[in-house]
Amino acid sequence: MADVLNCKHCGGKILVTGYCSQCGLKSEFVNKALNTSKYYYNIGLDKARVRDMSGAEDALKTALKYDKLNIDARNLLGLVYYETGEVVLALSHWVISVNYFSGRNVAKRYIKEVKGNPHKLETTNNAARKYNQAVNYARQGSKDLAFIQLRKVLSDNPKFVNGYLLMALLLIDDNKYDKARKALKRVIKIDRTNPLAVRYFNEMGHTDEEIMSFRDYPDDDYDADLLFVEDQPRAYVESDNVDRNGRPTPVGRYKDINFYKYSLAYVLAGLVLGLTVMWFLVMPQHNKNADDESRNVKIAYSEEIANKNTKLSSLQDEVDSLTTKNKDLTKQVADYEEKSKADISDTDKVTMQLAMKYYNDTQYDKAMTEIDKVLETSPDYDVALYYKALCYLGTEDEDKAKESFDTFIQKCPNSIYYTVAVALSGADTTSGKTDDGGSTTEGSSEGTTESDMDPTNE
């Protein structure tokens, strides 16, 4: 029997008819789409190797249309975007690649290298925002503002192809063809067949052979700062020296005045001046503020410690009072338990302990069964009567619970549970008198809890 093949799209089994049992696609079409994706990936790879970034981008996008899970094509597309200055698009494709395949994926290393330099990543994000602002300025006709933004963009991201293209377009509009030509040369140095750059060259009258020769220019010809330097006037030196024919004697070659070489000196001088001002003006005041803050913190801690000591003394007195009261109540409970143990047999004690266990486990029916056994031999046993009423409360049988509490109040007016039973049943405590005319033990269990009165806590 032939092996059952799986669909390369969803992993489902392929039926005899050639269609997938899950997604319903025909395996022949799926295989053809995957092969087409690989074909366009190879085309994109070849174009990327010769720095045809625009052609590689189109081919890789086509490859992903046929197979979005083509990890190699997606990673290479991210590299193409990164090489043309589109770092955000590159990161987005690498993140998608990692989400599709989290195994040994080279995109993890790309993301780590980009995010490993947060300053560079933030600079790239700022460059993208400034480029968008430059586009808005250009659409509004504010060319000077657009030039200012583009200068910042290309200084932060010197491989940003779209920035150079916008710069070239603005320069062509101002009839500054030499600088526009330099910007476009930078573009085709990065992307050899960029269609917009080729179109702009053609608009300026350059042939395809000239455009191809521009790609081999040295990198020094692509200095981005030269695009923003205005044509400076040349230095002119007057001289009275003349030769024998009455013509002035040359004094040397003329050079453009370049003010940018002093930028580093200006920055260093500013840093030194700033550090000096901080040392003599800011630091003394900062130290004084730190001393005042330390003093205030010490005073606040001293006051807080005094308040804590006072409160601790008050709490200790309260603890001593409660300890004394607890000892008295514990003694009362112990006396009552001894008296209660003496009133019933050992068998009833064991039965009652089992009933209490069922009660604590919320097995109220079993607890009442055991309590009824105790009441057969000791019908006036207050603990059994009291917990039988509690079992009825646990089963939400309020009528029987009230009836049991009333029975308990009538039979056991001197029980330690009397006050709690009266409160739970809602009975009138003014009539709770003993047979010999004595008052009930109402209030005698004040301060006790149900756990203190549990007869199983021996």
mmCIF file of N, CA, C and O in Angstrom, residues 3 12 29 48 64 81 145 147 155 205 247 253 290 319 332 339 362 383-384 387 394 400 412 443:
data_model
loop_
_atom_site.group_PDB
_atom_site.id
_atom_site.type_symbol
_atom_site.label_atom_id
_atom_site.label_comp_id
_atom_site.label_asym_id
_atom_site.label_seq_id
_atom_site.Cartn_x
_atom_site.Cartn_y
_atom_site.Cartn_z
ATOM 1 N N ASP A 3 2.355 4.908 0.642
ATOM 2 C CA ASP A 3 2.373 5.748 1.835
ATOM 3 C C ASP A 3 1.400 6.917 1.668
ATOM 4 O O ASP A 3 1.231 7.470 0.577
ATOM 5 N N GLY A 12 -2.506 18.227 6.474
ATOM 6 C CA GLY A 12 -3.543 17.205 6.469
ATOM 7 C C GLY A 12 -3.247 16.083 5.476
ATOM 8 O O GLY A 12 -2.370 16.194 4.609
ATOM 9 N N PHE A 29 -1.507 21.747 -7.099
ATOM 10 C CA PHE A 29 -1.443 23.210 -7.110
ATOM 11 C C PHE A 29 -0.561 23.725 -5.985
ATOM 12 O O PHE A 29 0.187 24.701 -6.155
ATOM 13 N N ALA A 48 20.045 40.370 -5.632
ATOM 14 C CA ALA A 48 20.612 40.989 -4.434
ATOM 15 C C ALA A 48 22.133 40.888 -4.437
ATOM 16 O O ALA A 48 22.819 41.791 -3.947
ATOM 17 N N LEU A 64 6.874 35.535 -1.765
ATOM 18 C CA LEU A 64 6.054 35.462 -0.556
ATOM 19 C C LEU A 64 4.567 35.402 -0.890
ATOM 20 O O LEU A 64 3.773 34.917 -0.074
ATOM 21 N N TYR A 81 15.700 45.418 2.606
ATOM 22 C CA TYR A 81 15.185 46.644 3.208
ATOM 23 C C TYR A 81 16.229 47.290 4.109
ATOM 24 O O TYR A 81 16.385 48.512 4.134
ATOM 25 N N LEU A 145 12.550 73.995 4.628
ATOM 26 C CA LEU A 145 12.290 73.110 5.766
ATOM 27 C C LEU A 145 12.499 71.651 5.382
ATOM 28 O O LEU A 145 12.992 70.845 6.184
ATOM 29 N N PHE A 147 14.659 70.546 3.154
ATOM 30 C CA PHE A 147 16.103 70.329 3.113
ATOM 31 C C PHE A 147 16.676 70.120 4.513
ATOM 32 O O PHE A 147 17.551 69.270 4.728
ATOM 33 N N SER A 155 22.029 62.235 7.633
ATOM 34 C CA SER A 155 23.143 62.175 8.578
ATOM 35 C C SER A 155 22.994 60.986 9.518
ATOM 36 O O SER A 155 23.983 60.325 9.862
ATOM 37 N N GLY A 205 19.070 64.175 -18.988
ATOM 38 C CA GLY A 205 19.738 64.012 -20.258
ATOM 39 C C GLY A 205 20.854 62.999 -20.289
ATOM 40 O O GLY A 205 21.632 62.976 -21.251
ATOM 41 N N ARG A 247 51.178 92.185 -15.017
ATOM 42 C CA ARG A 247 50.109 91.284 -14.545
ATOM 43 C C ARG A 247 50.367 90.880 -13.106
ATOM 44 O O ARG A 247 51.524 90.712 -12.703
ATOM 45 N N ARG A 253 46.919 78.630 -4.802
ATOM 46 C CA ARG A 253 45.616 78.154 -5.234
ATOM 47 C C ARG A 253 44.530 78.605 -4.264
ATOM 48 O O ARG A 253 44.770 78.765 -3.067
ATOM 49 N N ALA A 290 21.538 67.804 49.313
ATOM 50 C CA ALA A 290 21.658 66.425 49.807
ATOM 51 C C ALA A 290 21.797 66.394 51.329
ATOM 52 O O ALA A 290 21.202 65.544 52.006
ATOM 53 N N VAL A 319 -2.198 43.211 75.014
ATOM 54 C CA VAL A 319 -1.902 41.784 74.924
ATOM 55 C C VAL A 319 -1.934 41.137 76.310
ATOM 56 O O VAL A 319 -2.468 40.027 76.483
ATOM 57 N N GLN A 332 -12.559 28.045 82.203
ATOM 58 C CA GLN A 332 -13.994 27.772 82.232
ATOM 59 C C GLN A 332 -14.342 26.660 81.242
ATOM 60 O O GLN A 332 -15.129 25.769 81.558
ATOM 61 N N LYS A 339 -16.721 18.323 82.988
ATOM 62 C CA LYS A 339 -18.067 17.984 83.457
ATOM 63 C C LYS A 339 -18.845 17.270 82.355
ATOM 64 O O LYS A 339 -19.573 16.309 82.606
ATOM 65 N N THR A 362 -18.228 19.061 56.427
ATOM 66 C CA THR A 362 -19.509 19.490 55.805
ATOM 67 C C THR A 362 -20.341 18.301 55.331
ATOM 68 O O THR A 362 -21.177 18.434 54.446
ATOM 69 N N VAL A 383 -24.007 19.290 73.831
ATOM 70 C CA VAL A 383 -23.154 19.375 72.649
ATOM 71 C C VAL A 383 -23.831 18.710 71.448
ATOM 72 O O VAL A 383 -23.822 19.245 70.321
ATOM 73 N N ALA A 384 -24.445 17.528 71.691
ATOM 74 C CA ALA A 384 -25.119 16.838 70.601
ATOM 75 C C ALA A 384 -26.305 17.646 70.099
ATOM 76 O O ALA A 384 -26.522 17.784 68.886
ATOM 77 N N TYR A 387 -24.981 20.819 68.076
ATOM 78 C CA TYR A 387 -24.426 20.547 66.749
ATOM 79 C C TYR A 387 -25.445 19.925 65.812
ATOM 80 O O TYR A 387 -25.308 20.020 64.589
ATOM 81 N N GLY A 394 -26.519 23.910 58.296
ATOM 82 C CA GLY A 394 -25.646 23.597 57.168
ATOM 83 C C GLY A 394 -26.413 23.068 55.975
ATOM 84 O O GLY A 394 -26.045 23.319 54.827
ATOM 85 N N LYS A 400 -36.259 23.251 60.826
ATOM 86 C CA LYS A 400 -35.777 22.232 61.763
ATOM 87 C C LYS A 400 -34.632 22.784 62.609
ATOM 88 O O LYS A 400 -34.467 22.386 63.769
ATOM 89 N N CYS A 412 -31.085 22.763 77.917
ATOM 90 C CA CYS A 412 -29.716 23.072 78.377
ATOM 91 C C CYS A 412 -29.549 24.560 78.631
ATOM 92 O O CYS A 412 -28.781 25.241 77.912
ATOM 93 N N GLY A 443 -24.182 35.305 78.660
ATOM 94 C CA GLY A 443 -22.993 36.134 78.806
ATOM 95 C C GLY A 443 -21.837 35.393 79.394
ATOM 96 O O GLY A 443 -20.740 35.932 79.480
#
